[in-house]
């Protein structure tokens, strides 16, 4: 992925999910807010199949999932839950296509990464796929093939776009630390070997070999170094969860050309500070790391802290606009 380390990103974008259930309204909001870096919205309020696990399960090739009372479970054939997930994705693609006619810039699409998927999808026995190394391998291979097809469909619908793939991995740290609970809730699954985690991620990242891949997690302790080694061009995180313990890996990431997608705007309703106030922490981090202030706009893209599914539609619109204004403030006054 080294050719993408110098890829020219835009100053602000969204994470993925939006409130409500109107695909056209969401596509209009996202493309109107981010003129240079919109994304394909996700609308989980519509129900199972529109949630991030269900949507990505619908993309799998030769693996299918259905909704059980305990969550999504893998099965042998596509049922109505798979059909519903694919139908909603089609609706979202239609809406995005309508609002990106003649569009020629960056466009981001999101899917759940292999390890969060393995922690969330159940096998027939009710345990997470994470409990079975063979199931994890099959799932990653199926996901890779599904993403290949999804990216090809995006290129067909928005031929002028430069696609950025985002893999959502909120459970990655829990997988690495053996903190994913078993079905009974009394135990946890054994930690997965870091080299296996890295190799699997590298295989899935490699699906988008002609464009950048961003890995997103709004959980604490994002494994920056592992993600860089796995080939991530950018790492997306909740800025408020960083501690000074992360300084060294953040500095190394920036110096190696990894783009930071800093989540600085809260994902749920609340007062928004002025744009300059939202990026004060980013400027402080930069000073602490001894990095050149002029590098800031070249190294950082601003986003909400996480998806906006839990926000009101009015706040979601304000939050996206605020990301753009905060990015402008950072570019105009990086000191």
Coordinates of C-alpha atoms in Angstrom, one line a residue:
X1 CA 0.0 0.0 0.0
X2 CA 3.0 2.3 -0.1
X3 CA 1.8 4.1 -3.2
X4 CA -1.2 5.3 -1.2
X5 CA 0.8 6.7 1.7
X6 CA 1.0 10.0 -0.3
X7 CA -2.6 9.8 -1.4
X8 CA -4.2 13.2 -1.3
X9 CA -7.1 13.1 1.2
X10 CA -9.7 15.7 1.9
X11 CA -9.9 17.7 5.2
X12 CA -13.2 16.2 6.6
X13 CA -15.6 13.3 6.1
X14 CA -18.2 11.3 8.0
X15 CA -17.9 7.9 9.6
X16 CA -20.8 5.9 8.2
X17 CA -24.1 5.7 10.0
X18 CA -26.8 8.5 9.9
X19 CA -30.1 8.8 11.8
X20 CA -33.5 8.1 10.3
X21 CA -34.6 5.8 7.5
X22 CA -34.7 8.0 4.4
X23 CA -31.9 7.0 2.0
X24 CA -32.3 10.0 -0.3
X25 CA -32.3 12.4 2.6
X26 CA -29.2 10.9 4.0
X27 CA -27.4 10.9 0.7
X28 CA -28.4 14.5 0.1
X29 CA -27.1 15.5 3.6
X30 CA -23.8 13.7 3.2
X31 CA -23.0 14.8 -0.3
X32 CA -24.1 18.4 0.5
X33 CA -22.0 18.5 3.7
X34 CA -18.8 16.9 2.2
X35 CA -18.4 18.2 -1.3
X36 CA -14.9 16.7 -1.6
X37 CA -15.2 13.5 0.5
X38 CA -18.7 12.1 0.9
X39 CA -19.4 8.6 2.0
X40 CA -22.1 6.0 1.5
X41 CA -24.5 6.5 4.4
X42 CA -25.8 3.6 6.6
X43 CA -29.2 3.8 8.2
X44 CA -29.5 1.3 11.0
X45 CA -32.8 2.7 12.3
X46 CA -34.5 0.8 9.6
X47 CA -33.9 -2.4 11.5
X48 CA -31.9 -5.7 11.2
X49 CA -30.1 -5.8 7.9
X50 CA -29.5 -2.0 7.9
X51 CA -27.2 -2.3 11.0
X52 CA -23.5 -2.5 10.3
X53 CA -23.2 -6.3 11.0
X54 CA -26.3 -7.1 9.0
X55 CA -25.3 -5.0 6.0
X56 CA -21.8 -6.5 5.8
X57 CA -23.3 -10.0 6.3
X58 CA -25.4 -9.3 3.3
X59 CA -22.2 -8.7 1.3
X60 CA -20.7 -12.1 2.1
X61 CA -20.1 -14.5 -0.8
X62 CA -21.4 -18.1 -0.3
X63 CA -22.0 -17.4 3.4
X64 CA -25.3 -16.2 4.7
X65 CA -26.6 -15.0 8.0
X66 CA -30.1 -14.7 9.6
X67 CA -31.4 -12.9 12.6
X68 CA -31.8 -15.0 15.8
X69 CA -32.9 -13.6 19.2
X70 CA -29.3 -13.6 20.2
X71 CA -28.0 -11.8 17.1
X72 CA -26.9 -12.7 13.6
X73 CA -26.2 -16.4 12.9
X74 CA -24.5 -18.0 9.9
X75 CA -26.6 -20.4 7.9
X76 CA -26.5 -22.4 4.7
X77 CA -28.7 -20.4 2.4
X78 CA -29.9 -16.8 1.9
X79 CA -33.2 -16.1 3.7
X80 CA -35.3 -13.0 4.1
X81 CA -32.8 -11.3 6.3
X82 CA -30.1 -11.5 3.7
X83 CA -32.5 -10.3 1.0
X84 CA -33.6 -7.4 3.2
X85 CA -29.9 -6.4 3.8
X86 CA -29.1 -6.5 0.1
X87 CA -32.3 -4.6 -0.7
X88 CA -31.5 -1.8 1.7
X89 CA -27.9 -1.6 0.4
X90 CA -29.3 -1.3 -3.1
X91 CA -31.6 1.5 -2.0
X92 CA -28.7 3.4 -0.4
X93 CA -26.6 2.9 -3.6
X94 CA -29.4 4.2 -5.8
X95 CA -29.7 7.3 -3.6
X96 CA -26.0 8.0 -3.5
X97 CA -25.8 7.5 -7.3
X98 CA -28.5 10.1 -7.8
X99 CA -26.6 12.7 -5.8
X100 CA -23.1 12.0 -7.2
X101 CA -23.9 12.4 -11.0
X102 CA -20.6 13.6 -12.7
X103 CA -18.9 13.5 -9.3
X104 CA -15.1 13.2 -9.6
X105 CA -13.6 13.2 -6.1
X106 CA -13.0 11.0 -3.1
X107 CA -15.9 8.7 -2.1
X108 CA -15.8 6.4 1.0
X109 CA -17.6 3.1 1.5
X110 CA -17.7 1.2 4.8
X111 CA -17.9 -2.4 5.8
X112 CA -17.3 -4.3 9.0
X113 CA -13.7 -5.7 9.2
X114 CA -13.0 -9.5 9.5
X115 CA -12.4 -9.5 13.3
X116 CA -15.4 -7.5 14.5
X117 CA -17.5 -9.7 12.1
X118 CA -16.0 -12.9 13.6
X119 CA -16.8 -11.5 17.1
X120 CA -20.4 -10.7 16.1
X121 CA -21.6 -13.5 13.8
X122 CA -22.6 -16.7 15.5
X123 CA -22.0 -20.3 14.4
X124 CA -24.8 -22.9 14.5
X125 CA -23.9 -23.7 18.1
X126 CA -24.5 -20.1 19.1
X127 CA -20.9 -19.3 19.8
X128 CA -19.1 -16.5 17.9
X129 CA -17.2 -17.5 14.7
X130 CA -14.2 -16.1 16.7
X131 CA -14.2 -19.4 18.6
X132 CA -13.3 -21.4 15.5
X133 CA -10.1 -20.5 13.5
X134 CA -11.4 -22.3 10.4
X135 CA -14.6 -20.3 10.5
X136 CA -12.5 -17.1 10.9
X137 CA -10.6 -17.9 7.8
X138 CA -13.7 -18.7 5.8
X139 CA -15.4 -15.5 6.9
X140 CA -12.4 -13.4 6.0
X141 CA -12.2 -15.0 2.5
X142 CA -15.9 -14.5 2.0
X143 CA -15.7 -10.9 3.1
X144 CA -12.8 -10.2 0.8
X145 CA -14.7 -11.5 -2.2
X146 CA -17.8 -9.6 -1.2
X147 CA -15.9 -6.4 -0.8
X148 CA -14.3 -6.9 -4.3
X149 CA -17.8 -7.1 -5.8
X150 CA -19.1 -4.1 -3.7
X151 CA -16.2 -1.9 -4.9
X152 CA -16.8 -3.0 -8.5
X153 CA -20.5 -2.0 -8.1
X154 CA -19.4 1.4 -6.7
X155 CA -17.1 2.0 -9.6
X156 CA -19.9 1.2 -12.0
X157 CA -22.3 3.6 -10.3
X158 CA -20.0 6.5 -9.7
X159 CA -17.3 6.0 -12.3
X160 CA -15.5 9.3 -11.6
X161 CA -15.0 8.6 -7.9
X162 CA -11.7 7.7 -6.2
X163 CA -12.9 5.1 -3.8
X164 CA -11.7 4.8 -0.2
X165 CA -12.6 1.6 1.7
X166 CA -13.2 1.9 5.4
X167 CA -13.1 -1.3 7.6
X168 CA -15.0 -0.9 10.9
X169 CA -13.2 -2.8 13.6
X170 CA -14.6 -1.6 17.0
X171 CA -14.0 -5.1 18.5
X172 CA -10.4 -5.5 17.4
X173 CA -8.8 -4.6 20.7
X174 CA -11.2 -6.9 22.5
X175 CA -10.2 -9.7 20.1
X176 CA -6.5 -9.1 20.7
X177 CA -6.9 -9.1 24.5
X178 CA -9.3 -12.0 24.8
X179 CA -12.2 -9.8 26.0
X180 CA -15.0 -11.0 23.7
X181 CA -17.6 -12.8 25.8
X182 CA -18.8 -16.4 25.1
X183 CA -22.5 -17.0 24.5
X184 CA -23.0 -17.8 28.2
X185 CA -21.5 -14.5 29.2
X186 CA -19.5 -16.2 31.9
X187 CA -16.2 -16.6 30.0
X188 CA -14.3 -14.9 27.3
X189 CA -12.9 -16.3 24.0
X190 CA -9.2 -16.8 24.0
X191 CA -7.1 -13.9 22.6
X192 CA -6.2 -14.4 18.9
X193 CA -2.5 -14.4 18.0
X194 CA -1.5 -10.9 16.9
X195 CA 0.3 -12.3 13.8
X196 CA -2.9 -14.1 12.7
X197 CA -5.0 -10.9 13.3
X198 CA -2.5 -8.9 11.3
X199 CA -2.2 -11.3 8.4
X200 CA -6.0 -11.6 8.1
X201 CA -6.4 -7.9 8.0
X202 CA -3.6 -7.6 5.4
X203 CA -5.5 -10.0 3.2
X204 CA -8.8 -8.0 3.4
X205 CA -7.0 -4.7 3.1
X206 CA -5.3 -6.0 0.0
X207 CA -8.7 -6.3 -1.8
X208 CA -8.6 -2.6 -2.5
X209 CA -5.1 -2.6 -4.0
X210 CA -5.7 0.4 -6.2
X211 CA -6.9 2.8 -3.4
X212 CA -6.6 3.6 0.2
X213 CA -8.0 1.6 3.1
X214 CA -8.9 3.3 6.4
X215 CA -9.5 1.2 9.5
X216 CA -12.0 2.7 12.0
X217 CA -12.5 2.0 15.7
X218 CA -14.1 4.2 18.2
X219 CA -13.0 1.9 21.1
X220 CA -10.1 2.8 23.4
X221 CA -6.5 1.5 22.7
X222 CA -6.6 1.3 18.9
X223 CA -3.6 -0.9 17.8
X224 CA -2.1 1.8 15.5
X225 CA 1.2 -0.1 14.9
X226 CA -0.5 -3.4 14.0
X227 CA -2.9 -1.6 11.6
X228 CA -0.1 0.2 9.9
X229 CA 1.8 -3.1 9.4
X230 CA -1.4 -4.6 8.0
X231 CA -1.4 -2.0 5.3
X232 CA -3.9 0.6 6.5
X233 CA -3.4 3.9 4.7
X234 CA -5.4 5.7 7.4
X235 CA -6.6 5.0 10.9
X236 CA -9.9 6.5 12.2
X237 CA -10.5 6.9 15.9
X238 CA -12.3 8.8 18.7
X239 CA -9.8 11.5 19.5
X240 CA -11.2 11.9 23.0
X241 CA -10.1 8.4 23.9
X242 CA -6.4 9.0 23.2
X243 CA -4.0 9.2 26.1
X244 CA -0.3 10.3 26.3
X245 CA 0.5 6.6 26.1
X246 CA -0.5 6.8 22.5
X247 CA 1.9 9.6 21.6
X248 CA 4.7 7.5 20.3
X249 CA 2.6 5.3 18.0
X250 CA 0.7 8.4 16.7
X251 CA 4.1 10.1 16.0
X252 CA 5.4 7.0 14.2
X253 CA 2.1 6.7 12.2
X254 CA 2.3 10.4 11.0
X255 CA 6.0 10.1 10.1
X256 CA 5.3 7.0 8.1
X257 CA 2.6 8.8 6.0
X258 CA -0.4 7.2 7.7
X259 CA -3.4 9.5 7.6
X260 CA -5.1 10.2 10.9
X261 CA -8.9 10.4 10.8
X262 CA -9.5 12.2 14.1
X263 CA -13.0 12.0 15.5
X264 CA -13.3 15.4 17.2
X265 CA -17.1 16.1 17.0
X266 CA -19.4 14.2 19.4
X267 CA -21.6 11.6 17.8
X268 CA -24.7 12.3 19.9
X269 CA -26.7 15.5 20.5
X270 CA -25.0 18.1 22.6
X271 CA -23.6 21.6 22.4
X272 CA -20.8 22.1 19.8
X273 CA -17.9 24.3 20.7
X274 CA -16.6 26.8 18.2
X275 CA -14.6 25.2 15.3
X276 CA -11.3 26.3 16.7
X277 CA -12.1 24.8 20.1
X278 CA -12.9 21.4 18.5
X279 CA -9.4 21.1 17.1
X280 CA -7.5 22.5 20.1
X281 CA -6.6 19.0 21.3
X282 CA -5.2 18.1 17.9
X283 CA -3.0 21.2 17.9
X284 CA -1.9 20.3 21.5
X285 CA -1.0 16.8 20.4
X286 CA 1.0 18.1 17.5
X287 CA 3.0 20.4 19.8
X288 CA 3.6 17.5 22.2
X289 CA 4.9 15.3 19.4
X290 CA 7.2 18.1 18.1
X291 CA 5.7 17.8 14.7
X292 CA 5.7 20.7 12.2
X293 CA 2.3 22.6 12.4
X294 CA 2.2 23.0 8.6
X295 CA 2.0 19.2 8.4
X296 CA -1.4 19.1 10.2
X297 CA -3.7 19.6 7.2
X298 CA -1.6 17.1 5.2
X299 CA -1.9 14.5 7.9
X300 CA -5.3 14.8 9.5
X301 CA -8.9 14.4 8.3
X302 CA -11.6 15.5 10.8
X303 CA -14.7 13.3 11.4
X304 CA -17.4 12.8 14.1
X305 CA -16.1 10.7 17.0
X306 CA -18.2 7.7 15.8
X307 CA -21.3 7.1 13.6
X308 CA -24.3 9.4 14.0
X309 CA -27.1 6.8 14.2
X310 CA -27.9 7.8 17.7
X311 CA -28.1 11.5 16.9
X312 CA -31.2 13.6 15.9
X313 CA -31.3 14.4 12.1
X314 CA -30.8 18.1 12.9
X315 CA -27.8 17.5 15.1
X316 CA -26.3 15.1 12.5
X317 CA -26.5 17.9 9.9
X318 CA -24.8 20.3 12.3
X319 CA -22.1 17.8 13.3
X320 CA -21.1 17.2 9.6
X321 CA -21.0 20.9 8.9
X322 CA -19.0 21.5 12.0
X323 CA -16.4 18.9 10.9
X324 CA -15.9 21.0 7.7
X325 CA -15.6 24.3 9.6
X326 CA -13.2 22.8 12.1
X327 CA -11.0 21.4 9.3
X328 CA -10.9 24.9 7.8
X329 CA -9.9 26.4 11.1
X330 CA -7.1 23.8 11.4
X331 CA -5.8 24.6 7.9
X332 CA -6.0 28.4 8.4
X333 CA -4.4 28.3 11.8
X334 CA -2.4 25.1 12.4
X335 CA -0.3 26.7 15.2

